[in-house]
Short mmCIF file of C-alpha atoms and ligand atoms in Angstrom, two decimals:
data_model
loop_
_atom_site.label_atom_id
_atom_site.label_comp_id
_atom_site.label_asym_id
_atom_site.label_seq_id
_atom_site.Cartn_x
_atom_site.Cartn_y
_atom_site.Cartn_z
CA MET G 1 -10.95 3.43 -22.45
CA ILE G 2 -11.47 6.63 -20.02
CA LEU G 3 -9.20 8.19 -17.34
CA GLN G 4 -11.03 8.05 -13.91
CA ASN G 5 -10.42 6.00 -10.96
CA TRP G 6 -13.39 3.25 -10.97
CA TRP G 7 -12.91 3.39 -6.80
CA PHE G 8 -14.52 6.79 -7.17
CA THR G 9 -16.88 5.19 -10.27
CA THR G 10 -18.36 3.14 -7.43
CA LEU G 11 -19.19 5.76 -4.03
CA LEU G 12 -22.03 6.71 -6.28
CA GLY G 13 -24.11 4.50 -4.34
CA ILE G 14 -22.83 5.00 -0.56
CA ASN G 15 -24.74 7.69 1.72
CA GLU G 16 -21.20 8.86 3.75
CA PRO G 17 -21.35 12.64 3.77
CA ILE G 18 -18.68 14.74 2.93
CA CYS G 19 -17.07 16.60 6.41
CA LYS G 20 -17.42 19.96 5.77
CA PRO G 21 -13.04 21.63 6.10
CA VAL G 22 -12.43 23.58 9.09
CA ASN G 23 -13.08 26.81 9.06
CA SER G 24 -12.22 28.08 12.39
CA ASP G 25 -9.14 27.74 15.08
CA LEU G 26 -9.65 24.48 16.90
CA LYS G 27 -7.37 22.81 20.11
CA SER G 28 -7.52 18.93 20.77
CA ASP G 29 -5.98 16.45 22.27
CA ILE G 30 -4.43 14.86 19.06
CA LEU G 31 -4.32 15.64 15.71
CA ILE G 32 -4.13 12.71 13.31
CA ILE G 33 -2.82 14.55 9.57
CA GLY G 34 -4.17 12.82 6.15
CA ALA G 35 -6.96 10.27 6.14
CA GLY G 36 -5.42 7.25 4.29
CA ALA G 37 -4.56 3.53 5.19
CA ALA G 38 -2.09 4.61 8.11
CA GLY G 39 -4.21 8.19 8.63
CA LEU G 40 -7.06 6.14 10.15
CA SER G 41 -5.74 3.59 11.53
CA ALA G 42 -4.14 5.67 13.56
CA ALA G 43 -6.89 8.13 14.29
CA HIS G 44 -9.03 4.13 15.41
CA TYR G 45 -6.51 3.76 18.41
CA PHE G 46 -8.07 6.87 20.14
CA ILE G 47 -11.03 5.22 19.93
CA GLY G 48 -12.61 5.32 23.60
CA LYS G 49 -9.42 7.31 25.15
CA GLY G 50 -12.00 9.84 26.79
CA LEU G 51 -9.32 12.08 24.28
CA LYS G 52 -10.44 15.39 21.52
CA VAL G 53 -9.42 13.36 18.49
CA ILE G 54 -9.20 15.49 15.48
CA VAL G 55 -8.35 14.38 11.46
CA LEU G 56 -7.61 16.55 8.84
CA GLU G 57 -7.15 15.42 5.48
CA LYS G 58 -7.01 17.28 2.54
CA ASN G 59 -9.18 15.54 -0.62
CA ILE G 60 -12.23 12.77 1.06
CA CYS G 61 -10.69 9.84 3.38
CA GLY G 62 -9.13 7.74 0.75
CA GLY G 63 -8.65 10.00 -1.94
CA SER G 64 -5.18 9.94 -2.73
CA SER G 65 -2.89 6.15 -2.82
CA SER G 66 -4.91 3.92 -0.85
CA GLY G 67 -8.37 5.31 -2.34
CA LYS G 68 -6.29 4.66 -5.96
CA SER G 69 -4.40 1.32 -5.01
CA ALA G 70 -6.14 -2.41 -6.31
CA GLY G 71 -6.85 -3.54 -3.13
CA PHE G 72 -4.98 -6.76 -2.07
CA LEU G 73 -4.24 -7.37 1.27
CA THR G 74 -1.35 -9.11 0.96
CA PRO G 75 2.09 -8.40 3.53
CA ASP G 76 3.97 -9.11 -0.27
CA SER G 77 4.09 -5.54 -1.21
CA GLU G 78 7.58 -3.89 -2.96
CA LEU G 79 9.61 -6.17 -0.61
CA GLU G 80 9.39 -9.54 -1.23
CA LEU G 81 10.56 -12.82 1.70
CA SER G 82 13.05 -14.14 0.10
CA GLN G 83 15.11 -10.44 -0.09
CA LEU G 84 13.95 -9.75 3.48
CA ILE G 85 15.38 -12.57 4.68
CA ARG G 86 19.01 -11.73 2.62
CA ARG G 87 18.89 -8.47 3.99
CA PHE G 88 17.75 -9.15 7.55
CA GLY G 89 18.10 -12.43 8.14
CA GLU G 90 15.76 -14.99 8.89
CA ALA G 91 14.51 -13.11 12.05
CA GLY G 92 14.78 -9.99 11.24
CA ALA G 93 12.01 -11.01 8.07
CA LYS G 94 10.13 -13.10 9.72
CA ASP G 95 9.91 -9.48 12.47
CA LEU G 96 9.07 -7.44 9.18
CA TRP G 97 6.63 -9.78 8.01
CA SER G 98 4.44 -9.49 11.37
CA VAL G 99 3.53 -5.97 10.27
CA PRO G 100 1.77 -6.22 7.24
CA THR G 101 0.69 -9.23 8.56
CA LYS G 102 -0.87 -7.70 11.33
CA GLY G 103 -2.00 -5.05 9.22
CA ILE G 104 -3.74 -7.88 7.04
CA GLU G 105 -5.60 -8.90 10.19
CA MET G 106 -6.57 -4.97 11.44
CA MET G 107 -7.87 -4.00 7.81
CA LYS G 108 -9.86 -7.54 8.26
CA SER G 109 -11.11 -6.44 11.66
CA TYR G 110 -12.63 -3.46 11.83
CA ILE G 111 -14.29 -4.13 7.86
CA LEU G 112 -15.78 -7.47 9.31
CA ASN G 113 -16.89 -5.65 12.74
CA TYR G 114 -18.04 -2.81 11.48
CA HIS G 115 -19.74 -4.22 8.72
CA ILE G 116 -17.27 -1.99 6.10
CA GLN G 117 -19.35 -2.83 2.78
CA CYS G 118 -16.32 -2.59 -0.01
CA ASP G 119 -16.38 -5.66 -1.66
CA PHE G 120 -14.28 -7.62 0.15
CA GLN G 121 -13.54 -11.06 -1.38
CA VAL G 122 -11.64 -14.11 0.22
CA GLN G 123 -8.76 -14.25 -2.00
CA ASP G 124 -5.47 -16.44 -2.00
CA SER G 125 -2.44 -15.34 -3.27
CA LEU G 126 -1.15 -15.87 -6.50
CA CYS G 127 2.27 -15.89 -7.42
CA LEU G 128 3.27 -16.60 -10.63
CA GLY G 129 6.69 -17.14 -12.51
CA ILE G 130 6.95 -16.08 -15.70
CA GLY G 131 10.32 -17.94 -18.09
CA ARG G 132 13.01 -19.78 -16.03
CA SER G 133 13.76 -16.36 -14.10
CA GLY G 134 10.39 -16.70 -13.19
CA TRP G 135 10.67 -19.73 -11.98
CA ASN G 136 13.13 -19.73 -9.80
CA ALA G 137 12.21 -16.89 -8.20
CA ILE G 138 8.98 -18.78 -7.61
CA GLN G 139 11.30 -21.38 -6.31
CA ASP G 140 13.16 -18.57 -3.80
CA GLU G 141 9.80 -17.51 -2.33
CA MET G 142 9.50 -21.44 -1.42
CA GLN G 143 11.91 -21.96 -0.08
CA SER G 144 11.56 -18.75 1.43
CA ARG G 145 8.21 -18.65 3.43
CA LYS G 146 9.78 -22.83 4.52
CA ALA G 147 12.31 -21.15 6.25
CA LEU G 148 9.99 -19.40 8.22
CA GLY G 149 7.55 -22.02 8.40
CA PHE G 150 5.21 -20.45 6.78
CA ASP G 151 1.96 -22.80 4.58
CA GLN G 152 1.98 -22.39 0.57
CA VAL G 153 1.74 -24.32 -2.12
CA LEU G 154 4.22 -25.01 -5.65
CA TYR G 155 2.86 -25.51 -8.56
CA ASN G 156 5.05 -26.64 -11.53
CA ARG G 157 4.24 -25.29 -14.98
CA HIS G 158 1.76 -28.31 -15.27
CA GLU G 159 -0.09 -28.01 -12.39
CA VAL G 160 0.16 -24.24 -12.72
CA GLN G 161 -2.23 -24.66 -15.81
CA THR G 162 -4.81 -26.91 -13.83
CA ILE G 163 -5.94 -22.97 -11.92
CA ILE G 164 -5.32 -20.64 -14.18
CA GLY G 165 -6.03 -20.54 -17.28
CA SER G 166 -3.29 -19.47 -19.67
CA LYS G 167 0.10 -21.73 -19.76
CA SER G 168 2.11 -18.47 -20.27
CA TYR G 169 3.09 -19.60 -16.82
CA THR G 170 6.01 -21.75 -15.35
CA GLY G 171 4.67 -21.87 -11.88
CA ALA G 172 3.17 -20.00 -8.60
CA VAL G 173 3.38 -20.06 -5.23
CA ARG G 174 -0.12 -19.82 -3.42
CA TYR G 175 -1.12 -19.00 0.37
CA LYS G 176 -3.55 -17.98 2.01
CA GLY G 177 -4.59 -15.37 4.66
CA THR G 178 -4.91 -12.46 2.24
CA TYR G 179 -7.99 -10.45 0.67
CA GLY G 180 -9.11 -8.06 -1.86
CA ILE G 181 -10.97 -4.97 -1.32
CA ASP G 182 -12.21 -1.79 -2.70
CA ALA G 183 -10.44 0.44 -0.90
CA LEU G 184 -12.22 4.40 -1.40
CA LEU G 185 -14.98 2.18 0.27
CA TYR G 186 -12.87 0.50 2.96
CA CYS G 187 -11.72 3.96 4.25
CA GLN G 188 -15.15 5.85 3.98
CA GLY G 189 -16.26 3.02 6.19
CA MET G 190 -14.27 3.70 8.41
CA LYS G 191 -14.85 7.45 8.37
CA LYS G 192 -18.18 6.61 9.33
CA HIS G 193 -17.46 4.80 11.80
CA LEU G 194 -14.61 7.65 13.87
CA LEU G 195 -17.99 9.67 13.05
CA GLU G 196 -20.34 7.30 14.82
CA ASN G 197 -17.41 7.37 17.51
CA ASN G 198 -16.83 10.97 18.07
CA ILE G 199 -13.69 11.68 16.08
CA GLU G 200 -13.39 14.53 14.39
CA ILE G 201 -13.04 14.70 10.92
CA PHE G 202 -12.92 17.66 8.34
CA GLU G 203 -12.25 16.44 4.67
CA ALA G 204 -10.97 19.03 2.03
CA SER G 205 -8.45 20.46 4.68
CA GLU G 206 -5.17 20.44 3.54
CA VAL G 207 -2.35 21.14 6.14
CA ILE G 208 -0.38 24.27 4.90
CA SER G 209 1.98 25.12 7.64
CA ILE G 210 2.66 23.24 10.74
CA THR G 211 4.50 25.73 13.66
CA ASP G 212 5.38 24.09 16.79
CA HIS G 213 1.46 21.95 17.85
CA CYS G 214 -0.14 24.54 15.10
CA ALA G 215 -1.61 23.24 12.32
CA LYS G 216 -2.51 25.32 9.56
CA THR G 217 -5.29 24.94 6.79
CA HIS G 218 -6.47 27.53 4.28
CA LEU G 219 -9.64 28.60 6.39
CA GLY G 220 -8.33 27.08 9.87
CA SER G 221 -6.10 25.88 12.42
CA VAL G 222 -5.67 22.65 14.66
CA THR G 223 -4.06 23.28 18.37
CA ALA G 224 -2.48 19.66 19.43
CA ASP G 225 -0.70 17.79 21.94
CA GLN G 226 0.09 15.64 19.15
CA ILE G 227 0.46 15.49 15.76
CA ILE G 228 0.81 12.27 13.63
CA LEU G 229 1.40 13.23 10.18
CA CYS G 230 0.20 10.59 7.88
CA ALA G 231 0.78 13.14 4.55
CA ASP G 232 1.23 11.94 0.93
CA LYS G 233 3.53 13.41 -1.19
CA ILE G 234 4.31 15.68 1.57
CA ASP G 235 5.82 19.46 0.71
CA PRO G 236 9.15 19.99 1.97
CA ALA G 237 7.86 23.46 3.66
CA LEU G 238 5.45 21.21 5.37
CA SER G 239 8.30 18.99 6.84
CA HIS G 240 11.67 18.44 5.62
CA TYR G 241 11.30 15.57 5.49
CA ALA G 242 9.91 14.80 2.80
CA ASP G 243 13.75 14.29 1.36
CA ASN G 244 13.16 10.66 2.13
CA ILE G 245 9.87 10.54 0.33
CA PHE G 246 9.54 9.10 -3.37
CA HIS G 247 7.24 7.88 -5.51
CA ALA G 248 7.03 4.71 -7.80
CA GLN G 249 3.90 5.08 -10.68
CA THR G 250 2.07 2.40 -11.21
CA PHE G 251 -1.63 2.27 -13.48
CA LEU G 252 -5.09 0.42 -12.94
CA SER G 253 -7.24 -0.79 -15.21
CA ILE G 254 -10.82 -1.68 -15.25
CA SER G 255 -13.17 -4.49 -17.37
CA GLU G 256 -16.07 -5.14 -18.03
CA PRO G 257 -18.00 -7.71 -15.54
CA LEU G 258 -17.04 -11.46 -17.14
CA ASN G 259 -19.64 -14.00 -17.77
CA ASP G 260 -19.07 -17.66 -15.64
CA LYS G 261 -18.57 -19.18 -18.34
CA MET G 262 -15.20 -16.77 -18.62
CA ILE G 263 -14.62 -16.73 -14.62
CA GLU G 264 -14.44 -20.42 -15.61
CA LEU G 265 -11.88 -20.18 -17.83
CA ILE G 266 -9.28 -17.85 -16.72
CA PHE G 267 -10.04 -19.26 -13.18
CA PRO G 268 -10.68 -22.37 -12.68
CA GLY G 269 -9.03 -23.29 -9.49
CA ASP G 270 -10.61 -19.79 -7.62
CA ARG G 271 -10.81 -16.55 -7.79
CA PHE G 272 -7.30 -15.51 -6.72
CA GLN G 273 -5.35 -12.45 -6.39
CA CYS G 274 -1.93 -13.16 -8.88
CA TRP G 275 0.90 -11.44 -9.52
CA ASP G 276 3.61 -12.00 -11.90
CA SER G 277 7.75 -11.88 -11.59
CA ASP G 278 8.44 -9.58 -14.01
CA LEU G 279 10.92 -6.23 -12.41
CA VAL G 280 8.12 -4.73 -13.13
CA TYR G 281 5.37 -7.10 -12.90
CA SER G 282 1.69 -6.16 -13.53
CA TYR G 283 -1.31 -7.98 -11.07
CA PHE G 284 -4.98 -8.67 -11.13
CA ARG G 285 -7.64 -9.54 -9.41
CA LEU G 286 -12.03 -10.68 -10.14
CA THR G 287 -14.04 -7.60 -8.22
CA GLY G 288 -17.34 -8.87 -6.50
CA ASP G 289 -18.87 -8.03 -10.03
CA SER G 290 -16.44 -10.14 -12.26
CA ARG G 291 -14.79 -7.42 -13.72
CA ILE G 292 -11.37 -7.60 -14.23
CA LEU G 293 -9.00 -5.30 -12.16
CA LEU G 294 -5.44 -4.73 -13.17
CA GLY G 295 -2.21 -3.18 -13.11
CA GLY G 296 1.18 -2.63 -13.76
CA GLY G 297 3.99 -0.16 -15.11
CA ASN G 298 7.00 0.47 -17.42
CA MET G 299 10.38 0.86 -16.44
CA LEU G 300 10.65 4.43 -17.66
CA THR G 301 7.24 5.95 -16.31
CA THR G 302 7.75 3.86 -12.58
CA PHE G 303 9.95 6.78 -11.21
CA SER G 304 8.84 9.75 -13.38
CA LYS G 305 8.40 12.59 -11.16
CA ASP G 306 5.42 13.63 -12.07
CA ASP G 307 2.19 11.42 -13.30
CA VAL G 308 2.16 9.96 -16.87
CA THR G 309 -1.57 9.80 -17.80
CA SER G 310 -1.72 8.91 -21.25
CA SER G 311 -2.87 5.46 -21.49
CA ARG G 312 0.32 3.56 -23.24
CA VAL G 313 1.46 2.55 -20.63
CA ILE G 314 -1.78 0.43 -19.54
CA ASP G 315 -2.27 -0.66 -23.34
CA LYS G 316 0.83 -2.49 -23.03
CA VAL G 317 -0.52 -4.00 -19.82
CA ILE G 318 -3.50 -5.16 -21.29
CA THR G 319 -2.17 -6.17 -24.97
CA ASP G 320 0.59 -8.41 -23.32
CA PHE G 321 -2.54 -9.68 -20.89
CA LYS G 322 -4.52 -11.18 -23.14
CA LYS G 323 -1.46 -13.09 -25.30
CA LYS G 324 -1.22 -14.76 -22.29
CA PHE G 325 -5.41 -15.32 -21.85
CA PRO G 326 -6.53 -15.26 -25.36
CA GLN G 327 -9.89 -16.61 -24.21
CA LEU G 328 -10.61 -13.18 -23.19
CA LYS G 329 -9.48 -11.19 -26.30
CA ASN G 330 -12.96 -9.99 -26.57
CA LEU G 331 -12.81 -8.26 -23.22
CA ARG G 332 -13.35 -4.53 -23.00
CA PHE G 333 -11.31 -2.79 -20.51
CA ILE G 334 -13.81 0.63 -19.71
CA GLN G 335 -11.65 2.72 -16.94
CA TYR G 336 -8.04 3.26 -16.49
CA TRP G 337 -5.73 5.20 -13.29
CA PRO G 338 -2.87 5.91 -12.70
CA GLY G 339 -1.50 6.11 -9.11
CA ARG G 340 1.82 7.31 -7.55
CA ILE G 341 2.35 4.99 -4.52
CA ASP G 342 4.89 6.91 -2.17
CA THR G 343 8.14 5.25 -0.97
CA THR G 344 11.91 5.28 0.79
CA ARG G 345 15.00 4.54 -0.84
CA ASP G 346 15.24 1.23 1.02
CA LEU G 347 11.01 0.69 0.52
CA LEU G 348 10.55 0.46 3.87
CA PRO G 349 8.72 2.91 6.02
CA SER G 350 9.95 6.42 7.90
CA ILE G 351 8.44 6.25 11.12
CA LEU G 352 9.81 8.72 13.62
CA LYS G 353 9.17 10.69 16.38
CA ASP G 354 11.22 14.96 15.59
CA PRO G 355 13.91 14.68 17.90
CA THR G 356 13.02 18.88 18.29
CA ALA G 357 9.65 18.42 18.44
CA PRO G 358 8.36 15.42 20.40
CA TRP G 359 4.83 15.92 19.85
CA LEU G 360 5.21 15.68 16.14
CA HIS G 361 5.05 11.94 14.82
CA LEU G 362 5.50 11.36 10.82
CA VAL G 363 5.02 8.13 9.22
CA LEU G 364 5.80 8.18 5.58
CA GLY G 365 6.62 5.96 2.81
CA CYS G 366 4.18 3.21 3.50
CA VAL G 367 4.23 0.93 0.33
CA GLY G 368 0.83 -0.95 0.98
CA LEU G 369 -2.38 -1.15 2.95
CA PRO G 370 -1.56 -3.01 5.34
CA TRP G 371 1.91 -2.10 5.86
CA ALA G 372 0.27 1.49 6.22
CA THR G 373 -2.59 0.11 8.16
CA PHE G 374 0.22 -1.65 10.89
CA CYS G 375 2.32 2.18 10.98
CA GLY G 376 -0.89 4.45 11.45
CA ASN G 377 -1.20 2.06 14.74
CA PHE G 378 2.06 1.53 15.54
CA ALA G 379 2.60 5.60 15.84
CA ALA G 380 -0.69 6.72 17.38
CA ARG G 381 -0.15 4.02 19.85
CA HIS G 382 3.48 5.33 20.78
CA SER G 383 1.97 9.05 21.08
CA ILE G 384 0.80 8.44 24.24
CA GLU G 385 1.94 5.04 25.89
CA THR G 386 5.62 3.99 24.75
CA LYS G 387 6.67 2.52 27.86
CA LEU G 388 3.07 0.04 27.83
CA GLN G 389 4.43 -0.46 24.30
CA ASN G 390 6.91 -3.75 23.54
CA ASP G 391 7.26 -3.29 19.85
CA GLN G 392 9.55 0.18 20.59
CA HIS G 393 12.42 -1.45 17.85
CA TYR G 394 10.33 -1.08 14.74
CA TYR G 395 11.54 2.92 15.24
CA HIS G 396 14.92 1.34 14.47
CA TYR G 397 14.65 -0.98 11.44
CA PHE G 398 11.96 2.72 10.77
CA ARG G 399 14.45 5.13 11.06
CA SER G 400 15.22 8.09 8.50
CA ASP G 401 18.88 8.25 9.13
CA ARG G 402 19.63 4.16 8.22
CA HIS G 403 21.56 3.44 5.61
CA PHE G 404 21.30 4.36 1.91
CA LEU G 405 23.58 2.83 -1.01
CA ILE G 406 23.16 6.85 -2.49
CA PRO G 407 23.44 9.50 0.31
CA LEU G 408 21.35 12.23 0.02
CA TRP G 409 23.86 14.99 -0.85
CA LEU G 410 24.71 12.64 -3.88
CA GLU G 411 21.18 12.58 -5.10
CA LYS G 412 20.72 16.52 -5.32
CA ILE G 413 23.51 16.32 -7.99
CA VAL G 414 21.75 12.77 -9.67
CA GLY G 415 17.97 13.70 -8.91
CA LYS G 416 15.26 11.45 -7.32
CA PRO G 417 13.69 9.54 -10.03
CA LEU G 418 17.64 7.92 -10.80
CA ALA G 419 19.15 7.93 -6.75
CA PHE G 420 15.33 6.14 -6.18
CA SER G 421 15.41 3.60 -8.69
CA ILE G 422 18.97 2.35 -7.56
CA ASN G 423 18.44 2.48 -3.67
CA ASN G 424 14.96 0.35 -4.68
CA GLY G 425 17.23 -1.90 -6.68
CA TRP G 426 20.10 -2.34 -4.87
CA ALA G 427 17.59 -2.60 -1.32
CA LYS G 428 15.32 -5.44 -3.27
CA TYR G 429 18.03 -7.60 -4.74
CA TYR G 430 21.76 -6.16 -2.95
CA GLN G 431 21.33 -5.16 0.18
CA LYS G 432 22.43 -6.69 3.79
CA ASP G 433 21.13 -4.51 6.87
CA THR G 434 23.74 -6.87 9.58
CA VAL G 435 22.75 -4.65 12.53
CA SER G 436 18.96 -2.73 11.58
CA ALA G 437 17.42 -4.29 14.22
CA ASN G 438 20.17 -4.05 16.95
C1 FAD V 1 -2.67 2.57 -7.86
C2 FAD V 1 -2.15 1.96 -6.96
C3 FAD V 1 -2.72 0.63 -7.08
C4 FAD V 1 -1.72 0.21 -5.79
N1 FAD V 1 -2.39 -0.84 -5.53
C5 FAD V 1 -2.04 -1.61 -4.07
C6 FAD V 1 -2.61 -3.11 -3.95
O1 FAD V 1 -3.18 -3.31 -4.31
N2 FAD V 1 -2.04 -3.29 -2.13
C7 FAD V 1 -1.73 -2.78 -1.70
O2 FAD V 1 -1.58 -2.90 -0.25
N3 FAD V 1 -1.09 -1.40 -1.82
C8 FAD V 1 -1.32 -0.77 -3.01
N4 FAD V 1 -0.86 0.43 -3.60
C9 FAD V 1 -0.32 1.33 -2.41
C10 FAD V 1 -1.03 1.57 -1.46
O3 FAD V 1 -1.96 2.70 -1.55
C11 FAD V 1 -0.44 2.56 -0.80
O4 FAD V 1 1.36 2.23 0.07
C12 FAD V 1 -1.28 2.86 0.71
O5 FAD V 1 -2.25 3.97 0.55
C13 FAD V 1 -0.18 4.42 1.93
O6 FAD V 1 -1.23 4.48 2.59
P1 FAD V 1 -1.54 6.43 3.50
O7 FAD V 1 -2.27 5.58 4.11
O8 FAD V 1 0.37 5.93 4.08
O9 FAD V 1 -1.03 6.84 2.46
P2 FAD V 1 -2.07 7.62 1.48
O10 FAD V 1 -3.72 6.88 1.74
O11 FAD V 1 -2.05 8.20 0.41
O12 FAD V 1 -2.74 8.77 2.53
C14 FAD V 1 -2.67 10.26 2.71
C15 FAD V 1 -3.15 10.69 2.81
O13 FAD V 1 -2.56 12.67 3.05
C16 FAD V 1 -3.87 13.20 2.66
N5 FAD V 1 -2.62 14.44 2.57
C17 FAD V 1 -1.35 14.34 2.44
N6 FAD V 1 -1.33 16.15 1.83
C18 FAD V 1 -2.47 16.35 3.31
C19 FAD V 1 -2.50 17.09 3.57
N7 FAD V 1 -1.18 18.71 3.65
N8 FAD V 1 -3.19 18.34 4.65
C20 FAD V 1 -4.01 17.37 5.06
N9 FAD V 1 -4.00 15.20 4.25
C21 FAD V 1 -3.06 15.41 3.50
C22 FAD V 1 -4.16 12.98 1.39
O14 FAD V 1 -5.33 13.73 0.52
C23 FAD V 1 -4.61 11.30 1.83
O15 FAD V 1 -5.67 11.34 1.68
C24 FAD V 1 -1.17 1.11 -4.45
C25 FAD V 1 -0.83 2.55 -5.26
C26 FAD V 1 -1.93 3.45 -5.97
C27 FAD V 1 -1.35 3.69 -6.37
#
């Protein structure tokens, strides 16, 4: 198994050109820094608005988290619905759940309207319980979805075996409106559409400083009326809001293609996108060319400071997966890759206008492609037309000075990995925010 992002391998068949780096001093109405799901969605908002828009991307469009991701488009990310209800009540949870739900609809409409070839798959979500606690978690999720008036189907231990070829699960909840994509091809497809609509994109253009309205790269600069920062793993030199962001690491692997008989054994019901109820959960789905995309991690590496690149973590995920699906014991996984997902202390994003420089908009720590897509669009809309927007209140949920269990000063003593793991756990399992949506 080689250490290589499979989605980069799939780029070999496409014709999209690489955009040249910026190498002069430019001026624009809008500058977007970072071209992952968030930055691309922000740029998309300005199409047809008669503004000069420039995107600066350090790598290629989608070259960081978005283009490493498993491409599950589901509103379920690190924060489950039952956890949001505990934290924000039913109304608040519904309000927040609509963020990734709208993000999914936006991505789907871009893909279908612009004919983006990104292995778009309609895949129902199947959240699988493991053990008694997993069955309890599945029932919680079921109750939460019911309480908010959503559609879903519950499967008990016996029933779940009719739709998934394993005896290891104690139940499942299934719901529709979710999709699978090759997110790197999606980003490259969005790039093509933006270029065709007069958005200027510079790849290989890392912003190294932002002073006043001017962002500098190694070779040039852009001075803009409004700057929208959608970058990941930001350096504190670029913005002190870097303090608010850390990351969680996960691993992915891709198999050889399965034949129809094997697929029928694993997915007798439907070709679901699945994840399980373990604390560090595993997730899997089929790609359009019938490969298993399998992801997971472990407790030790999730919050490690740097990328762990050894195959040991994913080897264990694959071994456990094969125990659940012994029919696949001879299936070979051919590539694996790690990726760090930017996150805040409580797993909700940080979206703000810098109070000392109100032309600078920050979109940071979006966990999940749908979240990033909505948040990029949100920041873009509010950068030029705040008065016309009716969702101003999201700034309150996503403000950077919200309450966290371990405050910044204590984090400086215990260190980011420990502080973030405790804060993330607290947000998922205990936190209650009685006043957040005011
Ligand atoms: C292995 C893995 C699996 C995942 N699986 C899923 C999944 O199945 N479903 C899901 O919804 N989410 C998944 N995620 C999470 C998801 O990928 C991210 O939450 C999402 O892509 C964040 O999008 P973004 O645009 O905010 O950030 P990014 O995609 O990281 O985009 C930020 C961009 O900014 C650029 N940049 C950084 N610094 C600078 C700079 N100084 N100047 C210019 N450009 C800069 C980067 O190169 C990058 O392209 C996964 C993530 C990983 C790593």
